[in-house]
Amino acid sequence: MSSPDRPLQNPNQQAQVFERVRQAHQMEATEDYVELIDDLIRTQGEARLVEVAERLGISQPSAGKTIARLQRDGYVTSEPYRSIFLTDKGKQLADSSRARHDIVFKFLLAIGVSEETAKLDSEGLEHHVSDETLGVFKRIIKQQVKK
Amino acid sequence: MSSPDRPLQNPNQQAQVFERVRQAHQMEATEDYVELIDDLIRTQGEARLVEVAERLGISQPSAGKTIARLQRDGYVTSEPYRSIFLTDKGKQLADSSRARHDIVFKFLLAIGVSEETAKLDSEGLEHHVSDETLGVFKRIIKQQVKK
DNA sequence: GCCAAATCTTAGCCATGGCTAAGTTTATGC
DNA sequence: GCATAAACTTAGCCATGGCTAAGATTTGGC
Ligand SMILES: [Mn+2]
Ligand SMILES: [Mn+2]
Ligand SMILES: [Mn+2]
Ligand SMILES: [Mn+2]
C-alpha cells in the first residue's frame, strides 16, 4: 500500500507549472466562445447570442457579459440586438483552436476511447496540450490511419 | 484550405459537455491543494502555508483564503498560525488525485513526450481525464513497459 | 401595421481566486 | 529573555464567470 517516492521538485519550477495552467485557463473561455461562434456562422449563417448561451448551457446575460469582454479584447464585434461577428484575430484563434480540438479528439479515438467520452474529455483537455504533445498526438493519429 | 465538415451537435448535448468541464474546474483547485499538502507532509513532515503559497506561485493571503475554503468544505483542518492537516476526506482526494496525475504523466512519457513537457502538460490535463480514458492510458503504459 | 413572442440588455447579486498593505503572532538568534 | 525576522491574518481591492428579475428592442404572425 506504500506509494512510490515522489521527491519534491524545486519550488520555483513547480510555481511555473501552476502559472502555466492559470494562463491556459485564462484563454479557455475565449477559445471556446470563438470556436463556437465560428461553428454557428459556418452552419447557420450567423451567431446569435441566444444560441451561444443555449449551447454553452448558461444564461443569456452570462453569455452577453463574456461577449462584451471578447469585444473589449478585440476578438468579436457586435452591436446591440445584432448577431456576433469574429474579427480577424478572433477568426484566427477560432481556426487554431478548432484544429487543436480536432487533433485531441481524433487522438483519443485513435488510442481506443469511445466517441462519446472523446467528445467529453477533449473539450477540457484541448486547452492544456502543448505544441510538443500535440505533435506526438498527430503522429499517433497518422500511424493509426495507416494500419 | 477548406476545413472538414463539422456538423453541429444537439444543443443540449453540447451544453452537457461544457457543464462537465465547469464541474472539473470547480474541483481543480481543491485537488491541486490537497495533493500538494500531502506531498509536503510526506516529505517535510508538515505543510506550512508559506510553502504552499511559494510552490503554487501565489501570495500567502491568496493561498490562505483557499485553505479556509478547503476547511469549510471539510478537506483540511488548520488553526491560526499552525500548519495544515488533511482530513480523511482530504487524504482520500489527495491519494486519488496523485494516482491520476501520475498516470497522466507516465502516459505522456510512454507516447514519447519529454519529461519537462509531460510535467507541464499533466498538471492541467489531469483534471479533465475521465475514468474510461484513464483506463486506456493505463493499458498503454503497461504495453510500453513490456516492450 | 399591430400585438405578442423572442431576443437582447441592464441592474444587481454571488463565489472563486488573484493582488497589496498593514497588523498580529510565533520562532529564532544572540 | 528580548529584539528581530518570519509566518500568518485581516482588510480591502479587482477580474472572471455564473445567476435572476425586469425592462427594451426586434421579429413574426395575422
Ligand atoms: Mn474547443
Ligand atoms: Mn474547450
Ligand atoms: Mn482546465
Ligand atoms: Mn493540476
PDB file of C-alpha atoms in Angstrom, chain A:
ATOM      1  CA  MET A   1       0.000   0.000   0.000  1.00  0.00           C
ATOM      2  CA  SER A   2       3.015   2.301   0.131  1.00  0.00           C
ATOM      3  CA  SER A   3       3.122   4.930  -2.578  1.00  0.00           C
ATOM      4  CA  PRO A   4       6.056   5.458  -4.877  1.00  0.00           C
ATOM      5  CA  ASP A   5       8.674   8.010  -3.976  1.00  0.00           C
ATOM      6  CA  ARG A   6       7.808  11.418  -5.207  1.00  0.00           C
ATOM      7  CA  PRO A   7      10.605  13.824  -4.357  1.00  0.00           C
ATOM      8  CA  LEU A   8       9.532  17.445  -4.314  1.00  0.00           C
ATOM      9  CA  GLN A   9      10.766  19.454  -7.209  1.00  0.00           C
ATOM     10  CA  ASN A  10      12.280  22.909  -6.996  1.00  0.00           C
ATOM     11  CA  PRO A  11       9.676  25.361  -5.626  1.00  0.00           C
ATOM     12  CA  ASN A  12      10.214  27.890  -8.392  1.00  0.00           C
ATOM     13  CA  GLN A  13       9.925  25.254 -11.107  1.00  0.00           C
ATOM     14  CA  GLN A  14       6.716  23.982  -9.586  1.00  0.00           C
ATOM     15  CA  ALA A  15       5.329  27.515  -9.393  1.00  0.00           C
ATOM     16  CA  GLN A  16       5.978  27.926 -13.131  1.00  0.00           C
ATOM     17  CA  VAL A  17       3.963  24.786 -13.839  1.00  0.00           C
ATOM     18  CA  PHE A  18       0.928  26.158 -11.992  1.00  0.00           C
ATOM     19  CA  GLU A  19       1.406  29.578 -13.577  1.00  0.00           C
ATOM     20  CA  ARG A  20       1.171  27.944 -16.994  1.00  0.00           C
ATOM     21  CA  VAL A  21      -2.107  26.220 -16.075  1.00  0.00           C
ATOM     22  CA  ARG A  22      -3.521  29.554 -14.900  1.00  0.00           C
ATOM     23  CA  GLN A  23      -2.557  31.114 -18.237  1.00  0.00           C
ATOM     24  CA  ALA A  24      -4.285  28.287 -20.113  1.00  0.00           C
ATOM     25  CA  HIS A  25      -7.451  28.792 -18.097  1.00  0.00           C
ATOM     26  CA  GLN A  26      -7.397  32.499 -18.795  1.00  0.00           C
ATOM     27  CA  MET A  27      -7.638  31.755 -22.530  1.00  0.00           C
ATOM     28  CA  GLU A  28     -10.137  28.938 -22.191  1.00  0.00           C
ATOM     29  CA  ALA A  29     -13.418  30.827 -22.331  1.00  0.00           C
ATOM     30  CA  THR A  30     -12.134  32.960 -25.200  1.00  0.00           C
ATOM     31  CA  GLU A  31     -11.159  29.895 -27.212  1.00  0.00           C
ATOM     32  CA  ASP A  32     -14.420  28.056 -26.582  1.00  0.00           C
ATOM     33  CA  TYR A  33     -16.510  31.107 -27.492  1.00  0.00           C
ATOM     34  CA  VAL A  34     -14.754  31.971 -30.766  1.00  0.00           C
ATOM     35  CA  GLU A  35     -14.763  28.314 -31.780  1.00  0.00           C
ATOM     36  CA  LEU A  36     -18.490  28.067 -31.120  1.00  0.00           C
ATOM     37  CA  ILE A  37     -19.266  31.383 -32.800  1.00  0.00           C
ATOM     38  CA  ASP A  38     -17.316  30.280 -35.860  1.00  0.00           C
ATOM     39  CA  ASP A  39     -19.183  26.965 -35.957  1.00  0.00           C
ATOM     40  CA  LEU A  40     -22.507  28.796 -35.780  1.00  0.00           C
ATOM     41  CA  ILE A  41     -21.563  31.208 -38.547  1.00  0.00           C
ATOM     42  CA  ARG A  42     -20.459  28.327 -40.775  1.00  0.00           C
ATOM     43  CA  THR A  43     -23.537  26.219 -40.283  1.00  0.00           C
ATOM     44  CA  GLN A  44     -26.309  28.721 -39.540  1.00  0.00           C
ATOM     45  CA  GLY A  45     -25.003  31.761 -41.361  1.00  0.00           C
ATOM     46  CA  GLU A  46     -24.871  33.802 -38.184  1.00  0.00           C
ATOM     47  CA  ALA A  47     -24.168  33.565 -34.459  1.00  0.00           C
ATOM     48  CA  ARG A  48     -26.995  34.767 -32.204  1.00  0.00           C
ATOM     49  CA  LEU A  49     -26.492  35.280 -28.500  1.00  0.00           C
ATOM     50  CA  VAL A  50     -29.467  33.103 -27.677  1.00  0.00           C
ATOM     51  CA  GLU A  51     -27.823  30.170 -29.423  1.00  0.00           C
ATOM     52  CA  VAL A  52     -24.385  30.740 -27.940  1.00  0.00           C
ATOM     53  CA  ALA A  53     -25.928  30.763 -24.466  1.00  0.00           C
ATOM     54  CA  GLU A  54     -28.033  27.680 -25.145  1.00  0.00           C
ATOM     55  CA  ARG A  55     -25.104  25.659 -26.449  1.00  0.00           C
ATOM     56  CA  LEU A  56     -22.858  26.672 -23.564  1.00  0.00           C
ATOM     57  CA  GLY A  57     -25.646  25.822 -21.145  1.00  0.00           C
ATOM     58  CA  ILE A  58     -25.592  29.220 -19.445  1.00  0.00           C
ATOM     59  CA  SER A  59     -27.967  32.179 -19.242  1.00  0.00           C
ATOM     60  CA  GLN A  60     -28.137  34.846 -21.922  1.00  0.00           C
ATOM     61  CA  PRO A  61     -26.873  37.597 -19.596  1.00  0.00           C
ATOM     62  CA  SER A  62     -23.857  35.478 -18.684  1.00  0.00           C
ATOM     63  CA  ALA A  63     -23.010  34.838 -22.312  1.00  0.00           C
ATOM     64  CA  GLY A  64     -23.593  38.506 -23.110  1.00  0.00           C
ATOM     65  CA  LYS A  65     -21.131  39.614 -20.486  1.00  0.00           C
ATOM     66  CA  THR A  66     -18.388  37.389 -21.863  1.00  0.00           C
ATOM     67  CA  ILE A  67     -19.144  38.523 -25.414  1.00  0.00           C
ATOM     68  CA  ALA A  68     -18.632  42.098 -24.194  1.00  0.00           C
ATOM     69  CA  ARG A  69     -15.238  41.105 -22.830  1.00  0.00           C
ATOM     70  CA  LEU A  70     -14.329  39.414 -26.106  1.00  0.00           C
ATOM     71  CA  GLN A  71     -15.268  42.602 -27.919  1.00  0.00           C
ATOM     72  CA  ARG A  72     -13.214  44.682 -25.498  1.00  0.00           C
ATOM     73  CA  ASP A  73     -10.251  42.395 -26.220  1.00  0.00           C
ATOM     74  CA  GLY A  74     -10.700  42.516 -29.983  1.00  0.00           C
ATOM     75  CA  TYR A  75     -11.964  39.009 -30.773  1.00  0.00           C
ATOM     76  CA  VAL A  76     -15.506  39.859 -31.874  1.00  0.00           C
ATOM     77  CA  THR A  77     -17.669  42.766 -32.897  1.00  0.00           C
ATOM     78  CA  SER A  78     -21.309  43.122 -32.019  1.00  0.00           C
ATOM     79  CA  GLU A  79     -23.871  45.869 -31.988  1.00  0.00           C
ATOM     80  CA  PRO A  80     -26.882  45.912 -29.690  1.00  0.00           C
ATOM     81  CA  TYR A  81     -29.561  43.438 -30.737  1.00  0.00           C
ATOM     82  CA  ARG A  82     -27.459  42.176 -33.642  1.00  0.00           C
ATOM     83  CA  SER A  83     -25.640  38.931 -34.261  1.00  0.00           C
ATOM     84  CA  ILE A  84     -21.988  38.405 -33.374  1.00  0.00           C
ATOM     85  CA  PHE A  85     -19.053  38.607 -35.799  1.00  0.00           C
ATOM     86  CA  LEU A  86     -15.451  37.474 -35.461  1.00  0.00           C
ATOM     87  CA  THR A  87     -12.590  39.881 -36.081  1.00  0.00           C
ATOM     88  CA  ASP A  88      -9.531  38.628 -37.983  1.00  0.00           C
ATOM     89  CA  LYS A  89      -7.915  37.980 -34.630  1.00  0.00           C
ATOM     90  CA  GLY A  90     -10.989  36.097 -33.496  1.00  0.00           C
ATOM     91  CA  LYS A  91     -11.203  34.045 -36.695  1.00  0.00           C
ATOM     92  CA  GLN A  92      -7.543  33.082 -36.426  1.00  0.00           C
ATOM     93  CA  LEU A  93      -7.983  31.974 -32.818  1.00  0.00           C
ATOM     94  CA  ALA A  94     -11.109  30.031 -33.788  1.00  0.00           C
ATOM     95  CA  ASP A  95      -9.262  28.230 -36.566  1.00  0.00           C
ATOM     96  CA  SER A  96      -6.281  27.244 -34.446  1.00  0.00           C
ATOM     97  CA  SER A  97      -8.495  26.273 -31.518  1.00  0.00           C
ATOM     98  CA  ARG A  98     -10.662  24.062 -33.687  1.00  0.00           C
ATOM     99  CA  ALA A  99      -7.622  22.449 -35.289  1.00  0.00           C
ATOM    100  CA  ARG A 100      -6.159  21.642 -31.879  1.00  0.00           C
ATOM    101  CA  HIS A 101      -9.512  20.435 -30.540  1.00  0.00           C
ATOM    102  CA  ASP A 102      -9.921  18.112 -33.519  1.00  0.00           C
ATOM    103  CA  ILE A 103      -6.459  16.628 -33.055  1.00  0.00           C
ATOM    104  CA  VAL A 104      -7.102  15.928 -29.377  1.00  0.00           C
ATOM    105  CA  PHE A 105     -10.462  14.373 -30.241  1.00  0.00           C
ATOM    106  CA  LYS A 106      -9.057  12.183 -33.007  1.00  0.00           C
ATOM    107  CA  PHE A 107      -6.126  11.172 -30.842  1.00  0.00           C
ATOM    108  CA  LEU A 108      -8.450   9.876 -28.157  1.00  0.00           C
ATOM    109  CA  LEU A 109     -10.355   7.868 -30.780  1.00  0.00           C
ATOM    110  CA  ALA A 110      -7.066   6.549 -32.161  1.00  0.00           C
ATOM    111  CA  ILE A 111      -5.979   5.090 -28.819  1.00  0.00           C
ATOM    112  CA  GLY A 112      -9.336   3.402 -28.274  1.00  0.00           C
ATOM    113  CA  VAL A 113     -11.524   5.856 -26.351  1.00  0.00           C
ATOM    114  CA  SER A 114     -15.227   5.852 -27.287  1.00  0.00           C
ATOM    115  CA  GLU A 115     -16.756   8.656 -29.357  1.00  0.00           C
ATOM    116  CA  GLU A 116     -18.884   9.898 -26.502  1.00  0.00           C
ATOM    117  CA  THR A 117     -16.027  10.030 -23.991  1.00  0.00           C
ATOM    118  CA  ALA A 118     -13.641  11.527 -26.545  1.00  0.00           C
ATOM    119  CA  LYS A 119     -16.118  14.323 -27.133  1.00  0.00           C
ATOM    120  CA  LEU A 120     -16.481  14.977 -23.417  1.00  0.00           C
ATOM    121  CA  ASP A 121     -12.790  14.769 -22.479  1.00  0.00           C
ATOM    122  CA  SER A 122     -11.419  16.703 -25.441  1.00  0.00           C
ATOM    123  CA  GLU A 123     -13.449  19.798 -24.532  1.00  0.00           C
ATOM    124  CA  GLY A 124     -11.393  20.241 -21.374  1.00  0.00           C
ATOM    125  CA  LEU A 125      -8.114  18.642 -22.438  1.00  0.00           C
ATOM    126  CA  GLU A 126      -7.631  20.776 -25.544  1.00  0.00           C
ATOM    127  CA  HIS A 127      -6.609  23.840 -23.541  1.00  0.00           C
ATOM    128  CA  HIS A 128      -3.750  22.110 -21.748  1.00  0.00           C
ATOM    129  CA  VAL A 129      -1.933  20.392 -24.611  1.00  0.00           C
ATOM    130  CA  SER A 130       1.428  21.893 -25.562  1.00  0.00           C
ATOM    131  CA  ASP A 131       2.726  22.057 -29.120  1.00  0.00           C
ATOM    132  CA  GLU A 132       5.166  19.269 -28.379  1.00  0.00           C
ATOM    133  CA  THR A 133       2.440  16.949 -27.121  1.00  0.00           C
ATOM    134  CA  LEU A 134       0.189  17.949 -29.998  1.00  0.00           C
ATOM    135  CA  GLY A 135       2.940  16.841 -32.381  1.00  0.00           C
ATOM    136  CA  VAL A 136       3.084  13.441 -30.742  1.00  0.00           C
ATOM    137  CA  PHE A 137      -0.717  13.176 -30.940  1.00  0.00           C
ATOM    138  CA  LYS A 138      -0.637  13.941 -34.679  1.00  0.00           C
ATOM    139  CA  ARG A 139       1.990  11.286 -35.285  1.00  0.00           C
ATOM    140  CA  ILE A 140      -0.059   8.653 -33.488  1.00  0.00           C
ATOM    141  CA  ILE A 141      -3.215   9.585 -35.409  1.00  0.00           C
ATOM    142  CA  LYS A 142      -1.321   9.113 -38.690  1.00  0.00           C
ATOM    143  CA  GLN A 143       0.022   5.741 -37.618  1.00  0.00           C
ATOM    144  CA  GLN A 144      -3.457   4.607 -36.689  1.00  0.00           C
ATOM    145  CA  VAL A 145      -4.801   5.594 -40.084  1.00  0.00           C
ATOM    146  CA  LYS A 146      -2.068   3.625 -41.864  1.00  0.00           C
ATOM    147  CA  LYS A 147      -2.896   0.395 -40.095  1.00  0.00           C
TER     148      LYS A 147
END
